[in-house]
XYZ file of C-alpha atoms in Angstrom:
578
model
C 10.654 34.601 -20.030
C 12.094 31.609 -18.174
C 10.054 28.525 -17.213
C 9.403 28.398 -13.579
C 9.217 24.660 -11.837
C 6.373 25.037 -9.057
C 6.366 21.143 -7.494
C 3.707 20.637 -4.447
C 3.733 18.107 -1.890
C -0.045 17.196 -1.198
C 0.769 14.222 1.274
C -2.428 14.075 4.033
C -3.632 17.081 2.785
C -3.924 16.566 -1.090
C -6.745 18.734 -1.198
C -4.575 21.505 -0.014
C -2.406 20.488 -2.769
C -4.932 20.576 -5.167
C -6.196 23.808 -4.617
C -2.403 25.194 -4.262
C -1.717 23.940 -7.928
C -4.502 25.673 -9.382
C -3.193 28.869 -7.761
C 0.051 28.643 -8.868
C -1.197 27.928 -12.277
C -3.732 30.827 -12.365
C -1.646 32.979 -10.966
C 1.156 32.508 -13.314
C -1.388 32.521 -16.477
C -2.384 36.411 -15.639
C 1.609 37.229 -15.560
C 2.335 35.358 -19.028
C 4.607 33.716 -16.903
C 5.679 29.977 -18.574
C 5.122 27.171 -15.549
C 5.393 23.556 -15.737
C 3.548 21.987 -12.122
C 4.242 18.351 -10.203
C 1.470 17.646 -7.827
C 3.102 14.480 -5.217
C 1.363 12.208 -3.401
C -1.843 12.532 -4.126
C -4.656 11.535 -6.376
C -3.897 13.289 -9.678
C 0.054 12.916 -9.492
C 1.928 14.430 -12.387
C 5.996 13.918 -13.004
C 7.566 16.919 -14.297
C 8.457 16.001 -17.952
C 12.146 16.094 -18.552
C 11.673 18.501 -21.494
C 10.347 21.086 -18.982
C 13.196 20.609 -15.887
C 15.799 21.365 -18.675
C 14.691 24.437 -19.630
C 13.612 25.907 -16.069
C 15.048 28.974 -15.370
C 13.701 28.627 -11.251
C 12.403 25.769 -8.653
C 9.547 26.388 -6.328
C 9.110 23.500 -3.944
C 5.445 23.910 -1.909
C 5.062 21.491 1.524
C 7.041 19.479 3.212
C 10.046 17.033 2.508
C 13.229 17.253 0.081
C 10.179 16.681 -3.238
C 13.367 15.275 -4.869
C 15.291 18.105 -4.991
C 18.736 16.634 -6.896
C 16.722 16.260 -10.013
C 17.402 20.238 -10.399
C 21.076 19.960 -10.901
C 22.179 23.972 -9.768
C 18.693 25.264 -10.113
C 18.474 26.445 -6.018
C 14.737 25.634 -4.830
C 12.964 28.284 -3.368
C 10.777 26.440 -0.440
C 6.952 28.071 -0.097
C 4.476 26.256 2.397
C 0.952 25.457 0.766
C -0.619 27.595 3.258
C 1.621 30.283 1.667
C 0.536 29.705 -1.484
C -3.209 29.712 -0.505
C -2.931 33.173 1.148
C -0.352 35.016 -0.918
C 0.339 33.688 -3.874
C 1.796 36.233 -5.887
C 4.245 36.976 -3.231
C 5.685 33.160 -3.377
C 5.971 33.958 -7.149
C 7.918 36.739 -6.871
C 10.261 35.331 -4.666
C 10.858 32.286 -6.357
C 11.080 34.507 -9.286
C 13.616 36.757 -7.456
C 15.717 33.999 -6.539
C 15.792 32.591 -9.977
C 19.653 30.780 -10.996
C 21.526 32.512 -13.794
C 21.051 29.869 -15.666
C 19.325 26.379 -16.085
C 21.947 23.292 -15.887
C 22.410 21.133 -18.139
C 22.002 17.606 -17.075
C 24.674 15.312 -16.787
C 25.550 12.940 -19.381
C 24.489 9.865 -18.359
C 25.671 6.034 -18.375
C 24.107 3.488 -18.616
C 23.546 0.973 -16.133
C 22.003 -2.591 -15.088
C 19.033 -2.711 -12.438
C 17.406 -5.327 -11.004
C 13.876 -4.592 -8.918
C 11.706 -6.520 -6.987
C 8.230 -5.186 -6.730
C 5.518 -5.792 -4.547
C 2.420 -5.253 -2.098
C -0.248 -6.772 0.420
C -2.704 -8.494 -1.873
C 0.162 -8.753 -4.811
C -2.550 -7.669 -7.159
C -3.390 -4.261 -8.561
C 0.354 -1.922 -7.260
C 3.076 -5.152 -7.350
C 2.525 -4.781 -11.133
C 1.312 -1.209 -11.899
C 5.179 -0.566 -9.772
C 6.449 -2.837 -11.806
C 5.525 -1.401 -15.590
C 5.927 2.073 -13.312
C 10.009 1.269 -13.349
C 10.673 -0.783 -16.311
C 9.095 2.468 -18.142
C 11.073 4.879 -16.329
C 14.534 2.724 -17.080
C 13.867 2.368 -20.805
C 13.019 6.094 -21.130
C 16.329 6.400 -18.927
C 18.447 4.065 -21.207
C 18.896 1.489 -18.559
C 18.875 -1.844 -18.457
C 15.992 -3.216 -16.126
C 15.042 -6.732 -15.064
C 11.757 -6.824 -12.500
C 10.636 -9.487 -10.173
C 6.856 -9.182 -9.252
C 5.990 -10.586 -6.026
C 2.193 -11.129 -6.674
C -0.327 -13.118 -5.447
C 0.107 -15.894 -7.428
C 3.906 -15.908 -5.844
C 7.187 -14.426 -7.840
C 7.194 -14.301 -11.815
C 10.053 -13.746 -13.757
C 12.096 -14.761 -10.826
C 15.698 -12.566 -10.373
C 18.651 -15.379 -11.627
C 21.835 -15.257 -9.280
C 24.017 -14.425 -11.856
C 21.344 -11.165 -13.665
C 22.205 -10.331 -9.163
C 25.954 -10.115 -9.672
C 25.913 -8.096 -12.883
C 23.682 -5.766 -11.271
C 24.886 -2.135 -11.044
C 22.240 -1.551 -8.306
C 19.019 -3.736 -6.640
C 16.111 -1.277 -6.249
C 13.443 -2.897 -3.876
C 9.791 -0.698 -4.835
C 7.644 -2.556 -1.988
C 5.104 -1.961 0.708
C 5.815 -5.676 2.532
C 9.181 -7.078 3.683
C 11.342 -8.165 1.191
C 13.960 -10.969 1.685
C 17.188 -9.476 0.854
C 20.041 -11.895 1.584
C 20.661 -13.032 -1.964
C 21.663 -9.042 -2.242
C 24.244 -8.853 -0.544
C 27.158 -7.062 -1.497
C 24.958 -5.164 -3.816
C 24.116 -1.987 -3.726
C 20.009 -1.312 -2.682
C 17.925 1.208 -2.440
C 14.099 0.161 -0.524
C 11.176 2.582 -1.216
C 7.640 2.624 -1.854
C 5.341 1.110 -4.898
C 3.773 4.151 -4.842
C 7.214 5.910 -5.747
C 7.291 3.520 -8.723
C 3.976 4.345 -9.783
C 4.370 8.042 -9.228
C 7.879 9.345 -10.318
C 9.479 5.772 -11.540
C 12.324 8.348 -13.315
C 12.910 10.232 -10.475
C 13.130 6.804 -8.496
C 15.713 5.744 -10.240
C 18.032 8.625 -9.905
C 17.866 8.713 -6.845
C 18.686 4.858 -6.127
C 21.097 5.105 -8.045
C 22.554 7.989 -5.954
C 21.691 7.480 -2.523
C 21.722 2.841 -2.538
C 23.844 1.433 0.038
C 25.362 -1.920 0.673
C 23.831 -4.642 1.403
C 25.561 -6.752 3.700
C 26.213 -10.478 4.237
C 23.620 -12.281 6.129
C 24.547 -12.758 9.700
C 26.843 -9.617 9.702
C 26.961 -7.202 12.389
C 24.343 -4.992 11.081
C 26.100 -1.906 13.034
C 29.272 -2.826 10.698
C 28.021 -1.624 7.445
C 25.508 0.802 6.135
C 21.914 -0.131 6.375
C 21.138 -1.262 3.233
C 17.577 0.789 3.327
C 18.788 4.949 3.346
C 17.073 6.172 6.629
C 14.689 8.331 4.612
C 13.031 4.830 3.036
C 13.377 3.828 6.453
C 10.909 6.202 7.965
C 8.835 6.168 4.894
C 8.251 2.142 5.951
C 7.424 2.440 9.533
C 5.239 0.306 11.300
C 2.431 0.532 8.872
C 4.981 -1.407 6.256
C 5.169 -4.053 8.724
C 1.874 -4.993 9.872
C 0.740 -5.226 5.847
C 3.861 -7.380 5.452
C 2.487 -9.514 8.673
C -1.300 -9.281 6.539
C -0.164 -10.183 3.284
C 1.151 -13.361 4.161
C -1.587 -14.144 6.734
C -4.623 -13.479 3.877
C -3.843 -16.773 1.856
C -4.500 -18.592 4.867
C -8.232 -16.790 5.633
C -8.630 -16.973 1.892
C -8.025 -20.579 2.289
C -10.036 -21.250 5.192
C -12.776 -19.193 4.699
C -13.258 -20.916 1.170
C -13.307 -24.440 2.579
C -15.132 -23.377 5.694
C -17.994 -22.586 3.321
C -17.605 -25.307 1.521
C -17.878 -27.382 4.172
C -21.134 -25.826 4.988
C -22.618 -26.351 1.616
C -21.782 -30.040 1.201
C -22.755 -30.900 4.516
C -25.368 -28.127 5.499
C -25.306 -25.861 8.644
C -24.594 -28.740 11.027
C -21.617 -29.939 8.888
C -18.726 -29.275 11.566
C -20.853 -30.588 14.197
C -18.960 -33.823 16.439
C -21.673 -36.008 15.613
C -20.491 -35.869 11.630
C -17.525 -37.032 12.101
C -16.070 -38.524 9.335
C -18.097 -37.001 6.671
C -16.990 -34.699 4.102
C -18.540 -31.668 5.341
C -16.601 -32.192 8.967
C -13.469 -32.714 7.337
C -13.687 -29.666 4.866
C -14.314 -27.580 7.897
C -11.830 -29.446 10.287
C -8.868 -28.368 7.723
C -10.616 -24.785 7.020
C -11.285 -24.241 11.118
C -8.606 -26.245 13.072
C -5.995 -26.202 9.751
C -5.631 -22.681 7.418
C -7.713 -20.460 10.588
C -5.466 -21.798 13.328
C -2.310 -20.566 11.247
C -3.795 -17.374 10.699
C -2.300 -15.507 14.138
C 0.712 -17.121 13.951
C 1.377 -16.293 10.364
C 0.688 -12.612 11.159
C 2.726 -12.159 14.154
C 5.713 -13.648 12.626
C 5.584 -12.037 9.585
C 5.437 -8.854 11.232
C 8.817 -10.171 12.831
C 10.205 -11.313 10.290
C 9.588 -7.498 8.295
C 11.424 -6.082 11.775
C 13.836 -8.080 12.019
C 14.355 -10.354 8.587
C 14.712 -14.204 9.410
C 15.291 -14.499 12.720
C 12.639 -12.742 13.684
C 10.239 -15.568 12.427
C 10.032 -17.966 14.916
C 9.386 -15.517 17.968
C 6.987 -13.952 16.039
C 4.962 -16.750 15.609
C 5.659 -18.468 18.235
C 3.937 -15.285 20.018
C 1.071 -15.552 17.513
C 0.445 -18.755 18.948
C 0.501 -18.040 22.643
C -2.111 -15.027 21.579
C -4.151 -17.583 19.709
C -4.480 -19.472 22.816
C -5.163 -16.857 25.321
C -8.170 -15.778 23.175
C -6.000 -12.363 22.356
C -6.540 -12.709 18.563
C -5.708 -11.214 15.933
C -4.901 -7.760 17.891
C -2.727 -10.257 20.182
C -0.845 -11.504 17.121
C 0.464 -7.945 16.236
C 1.420 -7.244 19.711
C 3.303 -10.284 19.343
C 4.902 -9.511 15.754
C 5.509 -6.120 16.777
C 7.056 -7.293 20.275
C 9.250 -10.358 18.639
C 10.424 -8.687 15.683
C 12.227 -5.128 17.894
C 13.526 -7.563 20.244
C 15.155 -9.845 18.009
C 16.640 -7.172 16.081
C 17.572 -5.548 19.172
C 19.133 -8.900 19.956
C 20.820 -8.893 16.922
C 22.777 -5.575 16.773
C 24.047 -5.431 21.146
C 24.784 -9.128 21.110
C 28.041 -9.697 19.814
C 30.115 -13.024 19.053
C 33.797 -14.252 17.779
C 33.669 -14.557 13.948
C 33.630 -17.888 14.369
C 30.912 -17.999 16.777
C 28.502 -15.691 14.889
C 26.589 -18.316 13.289
C 25.078 -19.218 16.721
C 23.258 -16.041 16.593
C 20.240 -16.910 13.483
C 20.099 -20.202 14.808
C 19.772 -20.746 18.179
C 20.806 -17.597 20.062
C 18.327 -14.929 18.767
C 15.870 -17.791 18.605
C 16.242 -18.778 22.247
C 16.357 -15.486 23.910
C 13.510 -13.292 21.627
C 11.231 -16.150 21.965
C 11.441 -16.357 25.340
C 11.367 -12.923 26.259
C 7.872 -12.542 23.586
C 6.929 -15.331 24.954
C 7.167 -13.608 28.725
C 5.206 -10.629 27.784
C 2.457 -11.727 26.376
C 1.706 -14.649 29.110
C 2.426 -11.978 32.071
C 1.610 -8.723 30.777
C -0.142 -8.228 26.939
C -2.022 -11.528 26.701
C -4.764 -10.950 29.171
C -5.865 -7.042 29.015
C -5.560 -7.631 24.928
C -7.677 -10.836 25.452
C -10.026 -8.953 26.858
C -9.886 -6.099 24.585
C -10.889 -8.198 21.773
C -13.773 -9.706 23.187
C -15.098 -6.113 23.866
C -14.352 -5.424 20.425
C -16.223 -8.894 18.921
C -19.197 -8.151 21.490
C -19.769 -5.095 20.071
C -19.358 -5.528 16.397
C -21.011 -8.848 16.015
C -23.900 -7.052 18.251
C -24.481 -4.011 15.951
C -27.981 -3.231 14.650
C -29.551 0.011 13.737
C -27.290 3.118 13.768
C -24.185 1.278 14.994
C -23.844 -0.845 11.699
C -24.694 2.155 9.571
C -22.481 4.808 10.749
C -19.468 2.007 10.541
C -20.567 0.720 7.384
C -20.235 4.053 6.619
C -16.732 4.501 7.627
C -15.186 1.009 6.022
C -17.061 1.908 2.657
C -15.808 5.043 2.326
C -11.892 4.784 3.572
C -11.691 2.341 0.418
C -12.444 4.820 -2.044
C -10.137 7.717 -0.704
C -6.946 6.021 -1.943
C -8.272 3.568 -3.420
C -5.776 1.288 -2.625
C -3.306 3.846 -0.122
C -2.860 3.461 3.350
C -6.344 4.450 4.305
C -7.967 2.059 1.931
C -5.672 -1.176 2.689
C -5.775 0.195 6.797
C -9.524 -0.850 6.544
C -8.959 -3.713 4.500
C -6.518 -5.140 7.137
C -8.533 -4.625 9.671
C -11.561 -6.388 8.291
C -9.134 -9.389 7.165
C -8.041 -9.990 10.533
C -11.259 -10.088 12.259
C -12.297 -13.058 10.191
C -9.953 -14.931 12.250
C -11.820 -13.926 15.424
C -15.280 -15.020 13.342
C -16.548 -11.550 12.436
C -16.949 -11.091 9.214
C -19.752 -8.358 8.468
C -16.724 -5.443 8.034
C -15.348 -7.482 5.028
C -18.381 -7.427 3.367
C -18.580 -3.749 3.802
C -14.927 -3.552 2.725
C -15.027 -5.850 -0.407
C -18.136 -4.417 -1.406
C -17.504 -0.686 -0.830
C -13.611 -1.516 -2.766
C -15.881 -3.088 -5.914
C -17.734 0.212 -6.245
C -15.447 2.977 -7.617
C -14.304 0.773 -10.681
C -17.532 -0.260 -11.820
C -19.266 3.079 -10.899
C -17.191 4.472 -13.201
C -17.393 1.836 -15.763
C -20.871 2.643 -15.868
C -21.177 6.069 -15.395
C -19.136 6.564 -18.716
C -22.293 4.519 -20.663
C -24.251 6.759 -18.987
C -22.497 10.195 -19.420
C -19.976 9.698 -22.067
C -19.775 13.244 -22.797
C -18.320 13.976 -19.403
C -15.288 11.734 -20.309
C -12.292 11.983 -23.109
C -12.581 9.205 -25.706
C -9.439 7.227 -23.688
C -11.823 7.266 -19.952
C -14.159 6.098 -22.544
C -12.436 3.246 -23.743
C -11.030 2.242 -19.668
C -14.503 1.853 -18.742
C -14.412 -1.827 -19.617
C -11.435 -2.027 -18.313
C -12.737 -0.321 -14.612
C -15.438 -2.851 -15.037
C -13.362 -6.307 -14.965
C -10.912 -5.077 -11.770
C -13.973 -3.937 -10.310
C -15.874 -6.851 -10.429
C -12.178 -8.432 -9.228
C -12.183 -5.874 -6.056
C -9.435 -4.234 -7.457
C -10.110 -1.052 -6.748
C -7.141 0.731 -8.507
C -8.746 0.890 -11.231
C -10.859 3.572 -10.374
C -7.200 5.580 -10.501
C -6.779 6.884 -14.421
C -10.107 8.501 -13.685
C -9.476 9.941 -10.274
C -6.227 11.578 -11.696
C -7.773 13.396 -14.389
C -10.280 15.084 -12.420
C -9.598 14.173 -8.777
C -11.604 17.190 -7.054
C -14.640 15.896 -8.992
C -14.503 12.156 -8.962
C -13.114 11.424 -5.526
C -16.125 12.819 -3.854
C -18.625 10.530 -6.099
C -16.466 7.302 -5.417
C -16.781 8.321 -1.609
C -20.663 8.430 -2.273
C -20.923 5.076 -3.376
C -18.800 3.365 -1.953
C -20.192 4.811 1.433
C -23.512 3.431 0.457
C -22.658 -0.163 -0.207
C -20.670 -0.119 2.897
C -23.406 1.126 5.112
C -26.498 -1.282 3.330
C -24.085 -4.313 3.342
C -23.800 -3.894 7.130
C -27.290 -2.292 7.636
C -29.194 -5.482 5.819
C -26.772 -8.444 7.513
C -24.012 -8.908 5.375
C -21.563 -10.994 6.017
C -18.572 -12.519 3.771
C -16.569 -15.209 4.895
C -13.318 -14.335 2.389
C -11.032 -11.600 1.877
C -10.732 -11.331 -1.813
C -12.545 -12.551 -5.243
C -15.028 -9.933 -5.726
C -17.815 -11.168 -7.842
C -16.297 -14.360 -8.877
C -16.582 -15.608 -4.896
C -20.751 -14.870 -4.586
C -21.933 -18.276 -6.273
C -19.860 -20.495 -3.685
C -22.586 -20.978 -0.617
C -22.396 -19.869 2.006
C -19.243 -17.378 1.498
C -21.745 -14.537 1.412
C -25.021 -14.960 3.752
C -27.795 -12.960 2.623
C -26.459 -12.959 -1.060
C -29.596 -10.919 -3.212
C -28.503 -8.075 0.037
C -24.953 -7.978 -0.771
C -25.670 -7.297 -4.355
C -28.404 -4.610 -3.816
C -25.518 -2.884 -1.852
C -23.049 -3.166 -4.151
C -25.458 -2.214 -7.566
C -26.639 1.005 -5.539
C -22.736 2.024 -4.358
C -22.617 1.756 -8.183
C -25.030 3.765 -9.470
C -24.759 6.668 -6.861
C -21.260 6.712 -7.853
C -21.904 6.615 -11.626
C -24.782 9.738 -11.095
C -22.515 11.559 -8.800
C -19.752 11.288 -11.032
C -22.017 12.357 -13.736
C -23.732 15.336 -12.222
C -19.944 16.783 -10.789
C -17.907 16.785 -13.496
C -17.486 18.728 -16.646
C -18.143 17.823 -20.231
C -15.061 15.730 -21.874
C -12.314 18.821 -22.401
C -13.013 20.298 -18.569
C -11.960 16.658 -17.425
C -9.104 16.314 -19.243
C -7.731 19.666 -18.256
C -7.910 18.583 -14.812
C -9.792 20.284 -11.909
């Protein structure tokens, strides 16, 4: 009997996707029908093995999108909605098997390629290196040579050389932030997200080899050549990726400024930054942090949002718009608005201004900065600045005045968001919002976010010790690594556990993180630094109400561990999935 392949796309409906997957598994088992299942875009993603695809006789695609159907060769996929599977799984199977191709397609003999890649995520920690490892393992399995440059939290590592780029058959960019592509001019480029590289490296490489497009030279007419990023990847990027690029470049200013202000208070006391203390070390540190680093937060955010949209010509208009937002008291909300206005204005002008070839070089250095800055500045002053400043003032006042139930609810929401997708869009949305609020002097949400983000891996590490029978031997060994990652505020340390048993583990993670976030805000914990985990707690004045912060973290960790122990089955059940 020919094997049936079923690919289920979860996306934002991950719970329904897992249920549909299990329904297909059970229905196929009742029929003694061999089936190989793949879950995409949801916790627990498991790409199909190459031998399963080679031996298949039918393909069922469940959900929206193309689900990378090209890898199935001549097999004609049958499509179904998730709701169809949940309501009539047998009918869906009948339709898929009846429409099966007569014979499986033989995979085309691949010619080894030379690939160079760049990976990057907003914080430059976990997803950056997980994506690099995914691409390296996939290329090795497919017989391709690959070199990966990681643009992480300490800058670029294993930087690609000019000769390596020149010799490459493909440039693959797996990034959640903007990456400078000027050095790839003339090369075939494919851009996507880090999640795609982590989830299905082999499928990504196959798609990239088929769909990559030539990167135009810097300053070339963008309408004269195909875009370097394919349309599907362009849609996938969108406003979220532009915002995350801005956040990524903004974070070093927030970290440096927050730590310097904390050190100023540690050296000179609570009044270290008062004018009367001018000339002291505490005052100097405070000036560097508050008047230097913090003053550049909003311009950096706006400038690199614009850079992500319009490349280098967008940086100057974006930063100038961000500075105007700061001067108009519009804060990070105004900076976000300025970045998008500057970016899309610059891109529009770049596409529609036509100059003789010998004058084309004037566009990026003279015409675009002048026109885009003028338009952005006028819009910020006369249209955007005042209403956004009023909205920010209202938001800031509400957040600073939070007490009781409002603090409890916000803490529950922010903490829970950090655990839902462990480094995905929901997690990053909570983190980016809290980090941006630091520039406006609102530092309570950051405490809820960091403590809520540390709880999942710490709770799972504790659960492997309290309930060892609930975990497989490899999971118990991974508990130690999860503890270290959790201590460093790397929520992604919980991903392997959640992927193995999402329906039981993820609710436990959300419960613990919500408790940690709610306790942090209710007890008045604030945090001036957007990263570092346990390692920044000893820094004087970086955290207020340190004892309460530790209590919130411990409580969230224990809730996660106990809930995991109550929900999970034994190791055999955990290993087989939900």
